[in-house]
PDB file of C-alpha atoms in Angstrom:
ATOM      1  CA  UNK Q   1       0.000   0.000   0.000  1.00 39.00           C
ATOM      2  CA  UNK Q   2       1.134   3.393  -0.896  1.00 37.00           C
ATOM      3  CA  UNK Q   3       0.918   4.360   2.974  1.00 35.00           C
ATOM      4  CA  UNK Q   4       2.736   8.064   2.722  1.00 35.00           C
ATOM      5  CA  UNK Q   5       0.986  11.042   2.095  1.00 32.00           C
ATOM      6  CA  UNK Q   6       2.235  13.649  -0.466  1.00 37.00           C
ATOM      7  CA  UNK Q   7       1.187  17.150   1.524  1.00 35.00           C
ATOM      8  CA  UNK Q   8       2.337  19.085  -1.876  1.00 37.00           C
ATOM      9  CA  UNK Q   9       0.553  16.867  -4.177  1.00 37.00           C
ATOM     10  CA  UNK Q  10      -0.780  18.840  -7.537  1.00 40.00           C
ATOM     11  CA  UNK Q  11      -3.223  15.936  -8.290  1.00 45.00           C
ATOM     12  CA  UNK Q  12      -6.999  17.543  -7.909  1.00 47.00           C
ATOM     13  CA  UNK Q  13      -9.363  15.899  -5.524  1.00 44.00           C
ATOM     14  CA  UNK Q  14     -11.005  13.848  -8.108  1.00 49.00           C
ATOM     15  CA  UNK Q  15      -7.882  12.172  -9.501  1.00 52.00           C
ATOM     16  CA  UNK Q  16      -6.658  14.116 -12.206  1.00 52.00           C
ATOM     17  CA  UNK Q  17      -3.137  15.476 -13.185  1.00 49.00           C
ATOM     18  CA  UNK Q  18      -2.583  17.929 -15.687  1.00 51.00           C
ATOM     19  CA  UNK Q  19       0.847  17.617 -17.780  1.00 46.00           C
ATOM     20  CA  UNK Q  20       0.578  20.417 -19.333  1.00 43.00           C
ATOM     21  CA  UNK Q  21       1.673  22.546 -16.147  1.00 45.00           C
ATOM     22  CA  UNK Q  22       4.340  20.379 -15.875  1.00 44.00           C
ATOM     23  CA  UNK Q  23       7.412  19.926 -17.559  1.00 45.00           C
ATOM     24  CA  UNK Q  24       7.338  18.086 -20.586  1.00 56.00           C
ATOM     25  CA  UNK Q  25       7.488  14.058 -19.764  1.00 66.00           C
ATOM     26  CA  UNK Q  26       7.276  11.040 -20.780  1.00 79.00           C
ATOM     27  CA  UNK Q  27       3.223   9.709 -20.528  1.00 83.00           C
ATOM     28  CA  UNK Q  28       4.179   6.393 -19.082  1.00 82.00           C
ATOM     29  CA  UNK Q  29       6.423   8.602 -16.419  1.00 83.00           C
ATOM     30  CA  UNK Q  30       3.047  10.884 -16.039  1.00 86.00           C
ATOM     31  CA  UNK Q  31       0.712   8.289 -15.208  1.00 87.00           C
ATOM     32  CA  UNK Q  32       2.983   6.716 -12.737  1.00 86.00           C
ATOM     33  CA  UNK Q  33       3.386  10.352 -11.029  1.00 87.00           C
ATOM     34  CA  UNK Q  34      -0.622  10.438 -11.089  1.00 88.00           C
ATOM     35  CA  UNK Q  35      -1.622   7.053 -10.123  1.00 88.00           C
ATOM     36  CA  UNK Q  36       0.405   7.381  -6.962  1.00 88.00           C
ATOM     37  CA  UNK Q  37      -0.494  10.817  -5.905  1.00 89.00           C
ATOM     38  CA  UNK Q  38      -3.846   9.430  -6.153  1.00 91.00           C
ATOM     39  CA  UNK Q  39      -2.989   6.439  -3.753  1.00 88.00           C
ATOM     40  CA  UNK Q  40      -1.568   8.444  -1.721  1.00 87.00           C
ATOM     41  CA  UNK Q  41      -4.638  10.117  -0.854  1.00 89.00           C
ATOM     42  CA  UNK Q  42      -7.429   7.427  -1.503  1.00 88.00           C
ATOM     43  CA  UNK Q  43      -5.637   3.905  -0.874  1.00 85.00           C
ATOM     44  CA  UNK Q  44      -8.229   1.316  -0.102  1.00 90.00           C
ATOM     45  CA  UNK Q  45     -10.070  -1.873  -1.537  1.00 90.00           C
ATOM     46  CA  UNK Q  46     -12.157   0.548  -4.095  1.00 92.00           C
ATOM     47  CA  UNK Q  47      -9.282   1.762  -5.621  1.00 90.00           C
ATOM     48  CA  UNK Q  48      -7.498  -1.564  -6.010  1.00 89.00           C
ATOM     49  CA  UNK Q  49     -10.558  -3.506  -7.365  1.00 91.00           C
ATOM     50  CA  UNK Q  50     -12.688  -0.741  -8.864  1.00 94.00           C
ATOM     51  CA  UNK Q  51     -10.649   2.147 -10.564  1.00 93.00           C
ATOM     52  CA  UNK Q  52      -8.737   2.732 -13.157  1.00 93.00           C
ATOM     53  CA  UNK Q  53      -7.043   5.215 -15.312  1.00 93.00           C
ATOM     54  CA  UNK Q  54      -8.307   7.779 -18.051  1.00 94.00           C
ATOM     55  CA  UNK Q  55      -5.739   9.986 -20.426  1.00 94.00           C
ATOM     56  CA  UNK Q  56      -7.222  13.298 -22.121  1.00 92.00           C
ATOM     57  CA  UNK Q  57      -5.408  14.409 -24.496  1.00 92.00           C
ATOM     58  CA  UNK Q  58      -6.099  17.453 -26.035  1.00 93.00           C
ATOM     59  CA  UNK Q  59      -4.265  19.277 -29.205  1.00 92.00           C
ATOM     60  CA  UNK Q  60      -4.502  22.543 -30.962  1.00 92.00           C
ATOM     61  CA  UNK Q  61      -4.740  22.579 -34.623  1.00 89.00           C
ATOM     62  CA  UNK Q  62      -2.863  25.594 -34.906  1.00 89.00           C
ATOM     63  CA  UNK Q  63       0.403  24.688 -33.613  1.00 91.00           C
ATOM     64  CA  UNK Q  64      -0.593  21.063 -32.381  1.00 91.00           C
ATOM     65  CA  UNK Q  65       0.531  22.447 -28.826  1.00 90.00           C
ATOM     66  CA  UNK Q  66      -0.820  19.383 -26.701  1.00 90.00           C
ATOM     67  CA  UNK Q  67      -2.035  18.519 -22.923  1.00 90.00           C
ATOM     68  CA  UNK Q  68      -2.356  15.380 -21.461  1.00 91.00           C
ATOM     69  CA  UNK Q  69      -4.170  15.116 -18.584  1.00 91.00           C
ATOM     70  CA  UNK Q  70      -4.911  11.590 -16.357  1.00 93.00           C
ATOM     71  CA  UNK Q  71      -8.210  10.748 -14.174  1.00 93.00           C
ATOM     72  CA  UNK Q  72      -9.502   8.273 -12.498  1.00 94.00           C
ATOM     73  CA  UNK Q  73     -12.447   6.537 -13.313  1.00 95.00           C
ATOM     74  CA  UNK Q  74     -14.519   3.686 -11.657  1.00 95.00           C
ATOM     75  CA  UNK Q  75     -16.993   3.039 -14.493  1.00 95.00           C
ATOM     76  CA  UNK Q  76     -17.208   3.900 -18.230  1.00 96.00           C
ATOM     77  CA  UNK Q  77     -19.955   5.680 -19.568  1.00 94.00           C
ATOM     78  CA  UNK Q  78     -20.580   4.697 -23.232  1.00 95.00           C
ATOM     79  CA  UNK Q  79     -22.645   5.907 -25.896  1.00 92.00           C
ATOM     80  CA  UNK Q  80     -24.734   4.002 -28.045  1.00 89.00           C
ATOM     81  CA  UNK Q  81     -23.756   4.611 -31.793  1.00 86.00           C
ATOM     82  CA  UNK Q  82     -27.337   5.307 -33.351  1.00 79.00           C
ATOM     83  CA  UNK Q  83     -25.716   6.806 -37.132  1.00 73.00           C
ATOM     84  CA  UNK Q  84     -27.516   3.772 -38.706  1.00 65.00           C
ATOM     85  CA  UNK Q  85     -31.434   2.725 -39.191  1.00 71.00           C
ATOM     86  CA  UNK Q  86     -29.855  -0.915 -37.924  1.00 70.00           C
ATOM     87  CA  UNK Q  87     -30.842  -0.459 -34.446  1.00 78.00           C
ATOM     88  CA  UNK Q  88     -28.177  -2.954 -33.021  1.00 83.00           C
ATOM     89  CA  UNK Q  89     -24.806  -2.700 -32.046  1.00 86.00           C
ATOM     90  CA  UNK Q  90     -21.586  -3.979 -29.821  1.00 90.00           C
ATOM     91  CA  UNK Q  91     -19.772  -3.079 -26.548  1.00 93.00           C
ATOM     92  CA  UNK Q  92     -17.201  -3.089 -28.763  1.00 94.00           C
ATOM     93  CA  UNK Q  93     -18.678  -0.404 -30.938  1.00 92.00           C
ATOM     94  CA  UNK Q  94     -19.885   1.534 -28.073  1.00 94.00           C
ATOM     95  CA  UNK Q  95     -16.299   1.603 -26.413  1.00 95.00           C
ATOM     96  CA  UNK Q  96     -14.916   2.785 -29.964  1.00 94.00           C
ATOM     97  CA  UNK Q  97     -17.372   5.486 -30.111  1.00 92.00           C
ATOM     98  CA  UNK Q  98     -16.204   6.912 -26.366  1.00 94.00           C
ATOM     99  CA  UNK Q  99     -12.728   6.683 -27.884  1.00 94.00           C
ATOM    100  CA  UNK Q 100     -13.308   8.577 -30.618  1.00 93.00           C
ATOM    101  CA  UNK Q 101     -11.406  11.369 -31.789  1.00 92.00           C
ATOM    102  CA  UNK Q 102     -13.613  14.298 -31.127  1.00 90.00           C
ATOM    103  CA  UNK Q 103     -13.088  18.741 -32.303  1.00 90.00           C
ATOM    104  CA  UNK Q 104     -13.730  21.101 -29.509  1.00 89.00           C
ATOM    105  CA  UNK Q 105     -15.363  24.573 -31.755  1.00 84.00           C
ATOM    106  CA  UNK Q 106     -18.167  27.014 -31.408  1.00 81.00           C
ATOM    107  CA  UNK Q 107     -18.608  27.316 -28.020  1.00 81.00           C
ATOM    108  CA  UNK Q 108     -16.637  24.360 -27.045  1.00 85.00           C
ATOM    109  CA  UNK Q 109     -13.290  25.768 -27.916  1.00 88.00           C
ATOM    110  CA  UNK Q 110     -10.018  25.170 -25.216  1.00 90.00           C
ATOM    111  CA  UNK Q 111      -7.789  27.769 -24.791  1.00 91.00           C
ATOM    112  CA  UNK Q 112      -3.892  27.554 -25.858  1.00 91.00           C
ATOM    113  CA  UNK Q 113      -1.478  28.703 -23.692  1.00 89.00           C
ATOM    114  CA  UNK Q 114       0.859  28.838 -27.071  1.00 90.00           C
ATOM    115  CA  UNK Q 115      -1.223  30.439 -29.406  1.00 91.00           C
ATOM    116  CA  UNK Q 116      -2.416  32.596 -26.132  1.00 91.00           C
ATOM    117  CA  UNK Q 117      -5.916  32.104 -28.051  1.00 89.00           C
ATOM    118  CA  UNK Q 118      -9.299  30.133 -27.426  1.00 90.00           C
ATOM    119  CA  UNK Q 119      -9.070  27.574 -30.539  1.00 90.00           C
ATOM    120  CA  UNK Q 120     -10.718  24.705 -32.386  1.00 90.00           C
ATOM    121  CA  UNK Q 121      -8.859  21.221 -30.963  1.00 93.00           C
ATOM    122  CA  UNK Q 122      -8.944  17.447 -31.327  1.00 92.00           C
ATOM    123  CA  UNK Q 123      -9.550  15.526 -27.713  1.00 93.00           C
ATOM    124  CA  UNK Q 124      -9.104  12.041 -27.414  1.00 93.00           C
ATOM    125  CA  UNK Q 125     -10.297   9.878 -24.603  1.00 94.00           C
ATOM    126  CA  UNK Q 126      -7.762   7.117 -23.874  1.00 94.00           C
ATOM    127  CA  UNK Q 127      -8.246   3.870 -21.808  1.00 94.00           C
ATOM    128  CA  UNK Q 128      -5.280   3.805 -19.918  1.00 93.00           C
ATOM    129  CA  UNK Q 129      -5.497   1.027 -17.529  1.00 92.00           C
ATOM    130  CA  UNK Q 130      -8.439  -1.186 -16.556  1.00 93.00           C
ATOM    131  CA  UNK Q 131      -9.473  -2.407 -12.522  1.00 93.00           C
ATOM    132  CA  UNK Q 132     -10.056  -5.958 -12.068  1.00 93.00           C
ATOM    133  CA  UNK Q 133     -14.047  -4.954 -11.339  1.00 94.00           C
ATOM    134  CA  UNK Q 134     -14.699  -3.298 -14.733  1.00 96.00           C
ATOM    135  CA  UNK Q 135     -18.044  -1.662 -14.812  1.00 97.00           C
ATOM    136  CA  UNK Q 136     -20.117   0.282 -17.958  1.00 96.00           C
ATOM    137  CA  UNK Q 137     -23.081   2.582 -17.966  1.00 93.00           C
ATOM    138  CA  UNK Q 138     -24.912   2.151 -21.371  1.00 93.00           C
ATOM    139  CA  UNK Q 139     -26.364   6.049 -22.230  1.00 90.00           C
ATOM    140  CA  UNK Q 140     -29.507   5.281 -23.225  1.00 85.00           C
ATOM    141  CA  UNK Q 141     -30.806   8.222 -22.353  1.00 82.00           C
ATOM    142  CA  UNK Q 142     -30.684  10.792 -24.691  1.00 73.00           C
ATOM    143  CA  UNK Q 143     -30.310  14.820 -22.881  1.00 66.00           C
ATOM    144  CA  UNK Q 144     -30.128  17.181 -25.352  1.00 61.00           C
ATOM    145  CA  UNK Q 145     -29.174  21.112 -25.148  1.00 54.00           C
ATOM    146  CA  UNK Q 146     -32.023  22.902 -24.868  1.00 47.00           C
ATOM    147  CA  UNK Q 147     -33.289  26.411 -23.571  1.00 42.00           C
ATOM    148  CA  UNK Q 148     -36.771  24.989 -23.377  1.00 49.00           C
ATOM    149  CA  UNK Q 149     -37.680  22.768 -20.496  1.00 49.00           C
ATOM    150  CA  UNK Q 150     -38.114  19.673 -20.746  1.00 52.00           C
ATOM    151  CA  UNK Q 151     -40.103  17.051 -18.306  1.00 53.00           C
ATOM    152  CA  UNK Q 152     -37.987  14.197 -17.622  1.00 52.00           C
ATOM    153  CA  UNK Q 153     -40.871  11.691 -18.810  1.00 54.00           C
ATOM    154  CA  UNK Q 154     -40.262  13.696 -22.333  1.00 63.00           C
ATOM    155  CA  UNK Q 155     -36.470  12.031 -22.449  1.00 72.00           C
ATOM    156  CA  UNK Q 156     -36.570   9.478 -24.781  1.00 78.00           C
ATOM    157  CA  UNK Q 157     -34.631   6.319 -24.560  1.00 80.00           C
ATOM    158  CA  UNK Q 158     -32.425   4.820 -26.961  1.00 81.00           C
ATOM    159  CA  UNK Q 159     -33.736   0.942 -27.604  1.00 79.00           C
ATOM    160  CA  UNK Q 160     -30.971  -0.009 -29.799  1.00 85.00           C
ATOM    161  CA  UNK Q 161     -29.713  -3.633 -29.358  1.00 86.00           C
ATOM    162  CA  UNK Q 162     -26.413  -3.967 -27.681  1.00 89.00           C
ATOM    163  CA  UNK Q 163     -24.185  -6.988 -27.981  1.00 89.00           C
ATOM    164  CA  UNK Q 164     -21.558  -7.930 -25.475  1.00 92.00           C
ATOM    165  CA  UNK Q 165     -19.798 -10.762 -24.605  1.00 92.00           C
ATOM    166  CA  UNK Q 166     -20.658 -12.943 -21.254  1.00 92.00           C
ATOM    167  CA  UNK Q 167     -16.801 -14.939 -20.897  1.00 91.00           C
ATOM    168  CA  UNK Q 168     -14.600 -12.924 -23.153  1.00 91.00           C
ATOM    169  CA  UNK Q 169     -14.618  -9.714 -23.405  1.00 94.00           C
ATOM    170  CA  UNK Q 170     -11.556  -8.403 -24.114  1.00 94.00           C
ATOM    171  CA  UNK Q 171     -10.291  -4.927 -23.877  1.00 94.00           C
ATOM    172  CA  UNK Q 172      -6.709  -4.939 -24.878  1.00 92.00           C
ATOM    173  CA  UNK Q 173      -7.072  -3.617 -28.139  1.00 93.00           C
ATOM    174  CA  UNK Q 174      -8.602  -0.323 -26.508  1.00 94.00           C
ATOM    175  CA  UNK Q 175      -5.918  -0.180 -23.306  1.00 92.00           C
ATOM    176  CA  UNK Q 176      -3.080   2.046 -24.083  1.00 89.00           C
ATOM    177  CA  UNK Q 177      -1.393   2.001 -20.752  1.00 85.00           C
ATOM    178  CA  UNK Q 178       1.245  -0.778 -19.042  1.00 80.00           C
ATOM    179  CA  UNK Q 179       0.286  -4.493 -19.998  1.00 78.00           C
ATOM    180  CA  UNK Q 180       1.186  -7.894 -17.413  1.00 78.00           C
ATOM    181  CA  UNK Q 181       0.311 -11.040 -18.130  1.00 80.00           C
ATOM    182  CA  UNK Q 182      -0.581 -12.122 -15.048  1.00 77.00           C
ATOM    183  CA  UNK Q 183      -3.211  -9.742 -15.025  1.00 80.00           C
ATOM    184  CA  UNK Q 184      -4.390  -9.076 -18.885  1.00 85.00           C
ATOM    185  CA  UNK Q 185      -7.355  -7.366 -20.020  1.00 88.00           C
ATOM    186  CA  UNK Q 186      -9.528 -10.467 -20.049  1.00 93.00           C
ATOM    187  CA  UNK Q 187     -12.514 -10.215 -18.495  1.00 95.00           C
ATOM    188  CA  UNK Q 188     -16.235 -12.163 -18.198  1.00 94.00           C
ATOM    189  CA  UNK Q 189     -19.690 -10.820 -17.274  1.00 94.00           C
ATOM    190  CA  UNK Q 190     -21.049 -11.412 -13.756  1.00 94.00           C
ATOM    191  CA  UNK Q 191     -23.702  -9.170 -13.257  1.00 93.00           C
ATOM    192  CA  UNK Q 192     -26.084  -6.792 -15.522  1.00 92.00           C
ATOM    193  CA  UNK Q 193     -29.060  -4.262 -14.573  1.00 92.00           C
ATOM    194  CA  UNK Q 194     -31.772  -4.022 -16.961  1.00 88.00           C
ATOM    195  CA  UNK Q 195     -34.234  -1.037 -17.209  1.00 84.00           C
ATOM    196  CA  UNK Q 196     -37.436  -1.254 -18.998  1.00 80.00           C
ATOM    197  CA  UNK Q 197     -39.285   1.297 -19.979  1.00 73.00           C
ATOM    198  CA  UNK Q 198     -39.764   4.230 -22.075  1.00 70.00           C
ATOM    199  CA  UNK Q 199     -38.140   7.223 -20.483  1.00 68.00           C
ATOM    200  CA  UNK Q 200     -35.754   8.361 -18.060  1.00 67.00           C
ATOM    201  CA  UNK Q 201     -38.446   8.707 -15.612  1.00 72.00           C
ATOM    202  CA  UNK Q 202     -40.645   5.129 -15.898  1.00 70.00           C
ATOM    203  CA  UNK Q 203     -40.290   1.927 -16.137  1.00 76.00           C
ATOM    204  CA  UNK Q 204     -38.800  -0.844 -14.352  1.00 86.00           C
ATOM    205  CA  UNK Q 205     -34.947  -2.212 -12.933  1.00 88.00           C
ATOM    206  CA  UNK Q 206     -33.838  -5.845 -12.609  1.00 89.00           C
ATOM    207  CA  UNK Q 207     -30.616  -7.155 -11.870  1.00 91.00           C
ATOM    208  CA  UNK Q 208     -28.866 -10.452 -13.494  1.00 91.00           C
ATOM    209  CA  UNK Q 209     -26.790 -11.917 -11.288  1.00 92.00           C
ATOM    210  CA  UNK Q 210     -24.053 -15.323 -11.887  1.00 93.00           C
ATOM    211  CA  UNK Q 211     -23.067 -17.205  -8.906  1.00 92.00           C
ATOM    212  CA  UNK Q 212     -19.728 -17.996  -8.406  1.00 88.00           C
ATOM    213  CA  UNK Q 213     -20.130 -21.028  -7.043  1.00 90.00           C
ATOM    214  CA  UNK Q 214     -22.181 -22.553  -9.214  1.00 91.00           C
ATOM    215  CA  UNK Q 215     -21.657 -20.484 -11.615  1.00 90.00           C
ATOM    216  CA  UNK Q 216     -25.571 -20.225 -12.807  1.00 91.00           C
ATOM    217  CA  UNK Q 217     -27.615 -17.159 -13.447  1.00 92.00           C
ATOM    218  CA  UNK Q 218     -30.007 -15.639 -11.619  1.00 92.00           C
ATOM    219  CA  UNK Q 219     -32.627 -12.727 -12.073  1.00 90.00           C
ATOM    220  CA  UNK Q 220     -33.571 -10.372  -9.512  1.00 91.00           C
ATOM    221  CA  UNK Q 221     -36.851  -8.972  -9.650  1.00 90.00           C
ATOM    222  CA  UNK Q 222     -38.013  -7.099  -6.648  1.00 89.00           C
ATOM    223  CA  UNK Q 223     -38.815  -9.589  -4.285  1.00 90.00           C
ATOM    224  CA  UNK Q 224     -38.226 -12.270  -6.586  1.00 92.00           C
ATOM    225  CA  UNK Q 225     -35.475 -14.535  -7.829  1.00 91.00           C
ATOM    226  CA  UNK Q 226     -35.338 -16.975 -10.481  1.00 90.00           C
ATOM    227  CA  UNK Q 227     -32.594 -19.111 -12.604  1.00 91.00           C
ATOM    228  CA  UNK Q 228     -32.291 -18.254 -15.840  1.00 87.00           C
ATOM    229  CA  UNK Q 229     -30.755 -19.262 -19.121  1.00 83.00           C
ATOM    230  CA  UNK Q 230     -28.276 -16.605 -19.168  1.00 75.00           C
ATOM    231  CA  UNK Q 231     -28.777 -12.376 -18.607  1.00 74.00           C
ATOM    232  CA  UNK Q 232     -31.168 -10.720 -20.560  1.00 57.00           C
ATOM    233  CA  UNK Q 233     -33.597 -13.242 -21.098  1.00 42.00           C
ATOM    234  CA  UNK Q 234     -31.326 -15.534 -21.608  1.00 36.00           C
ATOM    235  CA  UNK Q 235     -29.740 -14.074 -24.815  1.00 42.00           C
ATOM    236  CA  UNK Q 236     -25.685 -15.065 -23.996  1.00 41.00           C
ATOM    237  CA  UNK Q 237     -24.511 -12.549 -26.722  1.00 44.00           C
ATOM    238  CA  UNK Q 238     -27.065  -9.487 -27.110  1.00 45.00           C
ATOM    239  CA  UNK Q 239     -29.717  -8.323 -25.036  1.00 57.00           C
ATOM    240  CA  UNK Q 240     -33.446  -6.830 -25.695  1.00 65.00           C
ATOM    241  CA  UNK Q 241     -32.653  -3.354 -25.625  1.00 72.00           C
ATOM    242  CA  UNK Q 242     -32.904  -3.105 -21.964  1.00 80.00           C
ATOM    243  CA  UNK Q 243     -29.224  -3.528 -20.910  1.00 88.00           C
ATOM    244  CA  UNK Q 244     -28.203  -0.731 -18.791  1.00 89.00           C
ATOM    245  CA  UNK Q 245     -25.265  -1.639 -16.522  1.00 94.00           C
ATOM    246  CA  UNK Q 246     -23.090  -4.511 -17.419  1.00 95.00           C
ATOM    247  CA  UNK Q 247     -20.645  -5.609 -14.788  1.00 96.00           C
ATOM    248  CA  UNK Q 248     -17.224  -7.365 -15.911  1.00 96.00           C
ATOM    249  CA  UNK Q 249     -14.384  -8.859 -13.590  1.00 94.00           C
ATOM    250  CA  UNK Q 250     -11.149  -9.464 -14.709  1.00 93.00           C
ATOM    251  CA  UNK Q 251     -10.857 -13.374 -15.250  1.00 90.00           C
ATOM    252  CA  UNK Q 252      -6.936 -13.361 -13.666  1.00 84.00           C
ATOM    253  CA  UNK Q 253      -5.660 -10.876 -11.149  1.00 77.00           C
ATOM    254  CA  UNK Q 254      -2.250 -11.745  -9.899  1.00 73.00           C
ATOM    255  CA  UNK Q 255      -1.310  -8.113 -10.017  1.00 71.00           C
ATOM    256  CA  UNK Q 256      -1.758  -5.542  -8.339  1.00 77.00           C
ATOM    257  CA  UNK Q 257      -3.418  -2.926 -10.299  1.00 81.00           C
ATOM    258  CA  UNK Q 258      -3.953  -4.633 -13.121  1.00 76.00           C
ATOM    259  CA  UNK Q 259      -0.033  -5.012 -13.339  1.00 72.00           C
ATOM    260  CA  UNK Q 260       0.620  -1.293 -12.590  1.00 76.00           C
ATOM    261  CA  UNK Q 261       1.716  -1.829  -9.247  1.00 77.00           C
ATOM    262  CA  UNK Q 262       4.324  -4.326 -11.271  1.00 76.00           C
ATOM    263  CA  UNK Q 263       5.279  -1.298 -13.814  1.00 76.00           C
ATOM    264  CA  UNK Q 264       5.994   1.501 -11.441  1.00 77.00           C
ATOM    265  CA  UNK Q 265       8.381  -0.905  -9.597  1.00 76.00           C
ATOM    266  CA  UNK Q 266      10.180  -1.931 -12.974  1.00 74.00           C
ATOM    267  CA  UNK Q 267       9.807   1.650 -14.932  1.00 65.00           C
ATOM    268  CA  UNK Q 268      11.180   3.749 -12.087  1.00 60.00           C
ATOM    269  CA  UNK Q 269      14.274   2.180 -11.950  1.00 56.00           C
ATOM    270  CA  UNK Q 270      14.912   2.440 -15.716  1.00 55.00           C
ATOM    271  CA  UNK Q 271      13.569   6.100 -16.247  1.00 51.00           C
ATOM    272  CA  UNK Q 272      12.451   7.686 -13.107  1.00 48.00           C
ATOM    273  CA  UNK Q 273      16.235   8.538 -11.481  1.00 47.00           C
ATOM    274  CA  UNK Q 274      15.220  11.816 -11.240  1.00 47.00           C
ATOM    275  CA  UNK Q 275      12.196  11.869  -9.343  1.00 42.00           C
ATOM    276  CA  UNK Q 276      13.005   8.608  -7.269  1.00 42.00           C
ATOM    277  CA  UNK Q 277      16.778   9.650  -6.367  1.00 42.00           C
ATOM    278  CA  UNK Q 278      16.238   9.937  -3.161  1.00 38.00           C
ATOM    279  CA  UNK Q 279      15.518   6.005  -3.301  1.00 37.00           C
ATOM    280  CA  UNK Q 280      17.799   3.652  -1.472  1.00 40.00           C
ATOM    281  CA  UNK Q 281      17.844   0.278   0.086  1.00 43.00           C
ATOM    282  CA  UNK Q 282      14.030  -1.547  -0.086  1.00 46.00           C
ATOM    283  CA  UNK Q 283      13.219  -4.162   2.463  1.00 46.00           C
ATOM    284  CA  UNK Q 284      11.193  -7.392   2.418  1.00 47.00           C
ATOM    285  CA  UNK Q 285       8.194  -5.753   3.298  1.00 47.00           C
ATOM    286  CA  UNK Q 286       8.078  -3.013   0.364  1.00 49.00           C
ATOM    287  CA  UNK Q 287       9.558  -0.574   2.874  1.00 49.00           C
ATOM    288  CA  UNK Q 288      12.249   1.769   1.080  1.00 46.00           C
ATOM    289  CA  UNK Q 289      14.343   3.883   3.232  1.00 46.00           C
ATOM    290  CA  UNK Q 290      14.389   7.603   1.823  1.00 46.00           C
ATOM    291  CA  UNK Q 291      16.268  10.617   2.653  1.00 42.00           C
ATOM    292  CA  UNK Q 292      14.006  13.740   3.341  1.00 45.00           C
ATOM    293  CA  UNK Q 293      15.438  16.311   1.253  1.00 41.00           C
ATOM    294  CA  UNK Q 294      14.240  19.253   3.639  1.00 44.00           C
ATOM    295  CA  UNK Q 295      14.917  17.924   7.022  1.00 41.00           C
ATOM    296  CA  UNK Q 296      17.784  15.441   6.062  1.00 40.00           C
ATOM    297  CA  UNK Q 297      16.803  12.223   7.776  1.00 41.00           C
ATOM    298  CA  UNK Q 298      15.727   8.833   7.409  1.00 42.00           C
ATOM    299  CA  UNK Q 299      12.302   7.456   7.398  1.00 39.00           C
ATOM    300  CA  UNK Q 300      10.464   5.142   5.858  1.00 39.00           C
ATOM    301  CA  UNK Q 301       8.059   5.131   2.373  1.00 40.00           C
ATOM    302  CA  UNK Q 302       6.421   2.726   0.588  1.00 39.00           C
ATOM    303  CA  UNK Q 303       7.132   3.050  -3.408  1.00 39.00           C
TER     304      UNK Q 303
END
């Protein structure tokens, strides 16, 4: 466990680090520098099993001046892809279409601190790493910008079909950060909520449910619970437009972090001298004796 705690830490309360204040590093080097601020403040069993890491990137078309910026994140909200009159789709898809290159104009613009000027910009939305419990929200509800008001039984749903995989779904193709194989981006479905209904403000929840031990499916209806084929109505690779949360765990975890924990250790020896100089002997326990720059003595940190 990152036990310290960094008093001068420039991570925000909700996880994110901003590069672009920084000097200009390497990304890998970044997210190491954010991930443990973030520890630092926030160790416990939600951030080892539940959260993982998000990288912004943001450049201007101008003079393709660029920011990188990390958060954390404990679930993914995805949008449905509704372009087509083919009203199905795929996780997959919908995990592409959260990734997707997006321009920032009108009266979205970000300002520059190079061209000293608010200006049109890609952003890009990259899956850095990916917690062992790996949930998504499905948006299908649709809020659009409006200056009229409108009642919440007026938002209307998206019904589209969603496919996703029940025992392998996997997200390595879409992670861009540190990869161990001990803990890959593998991963199979556990648990699912299903709304149905029409709008944002009717309708009905039910949770799908598999139990580990026997490793059957069950549906959760109020009061009521049943075995079932599989979720959704026992459809094992789609669902009946109802799919709202989908719940994923990581089929092997031998590593902390979903190997991060594994990285830091290995990438701070072979690029980090700078920032971890003040490193010396490390015990059996993870314990690393450091020299406090400011008051020049010994105590003890966990890297």
């Amino acid at each position: 466990n990152f036990s310290s705690r960094n008093k001068n830490s420039k991570m925000s309360s909700d996880g994110s680090h901003d590069a672009a204040k920084k000097k200009k590093k390497d990304d890998h080097y970044v997210a190491i520098e954010s991930w443990k601020e973030y520890v630092d403040k926030h160790d416990s069993i939600i951030v080892d099993r539940f959260q993982g890491l998000l990288c912004n990137v943001i450049m201007c078309q101008s003079c393709q001046n660029t920011s990188v910026k990390f958060e954390v994140y404990s679930s993914l909200s995805l949008p449905i892809p509704t372009t087509n009159n083919i009203k199905k789709t795929s996780i997959e898809d919908c995990i592409k279409q959260f990734t997707k290159t997006e321009i920032l104009d009108d009266n979205n613009h970000w300002y520059c601190d190079q061209c000293k000027a608010h200006v049109n910009a890609k952003k890009k939305i990259k899956i850095w790493t990916t917690p062992d419990i790996l949930i998504f929200h499905l948006k299908r509800f649709t809020f659009e910008e409006s200056t009229v008001v409108i009642a919440i039984d007026d938002i209307p749903k998206i019904h589209h079909v969603v496919e996703y995989p029940v025992d392998a779904l996997d997200m390595t193709p879409f992670v861009f950060g540190p990869m161990d194989h001990s803990a890959l981006s593998h991963y199979k479905l556990f648990g699912m909520c299903n709304h149905e209904g029409i709008s944002a403000n009717s309708g009905h929840y039910t949770a799908t449910i598999r139990n580990h031990k026997d490793n059957q499916w069950y549906k959760c209806n109020d009061s009521k619970v049943h075995k079932v084929i599989g979720p959704s109505r026992g459809n094992n690779n789609g669902d009946d437009g109802s799919a709202y949360l989908l719940f994923y765990e990581r089929k092997q975890r031998k590593a902390k972090w979903g190997g991060m924990e594994k990285f830091m250790n290995n990438y701070q020896g072979r690029h980090c001298n700078d920032y971890f100089s003040d490193l010396s002997i490390t015990d059996e326990d993870g314990f690393t004796m450091v020299v406090d720059k400011k008051k020049t003595k010994q105590r003890k940190k966990y890297i």
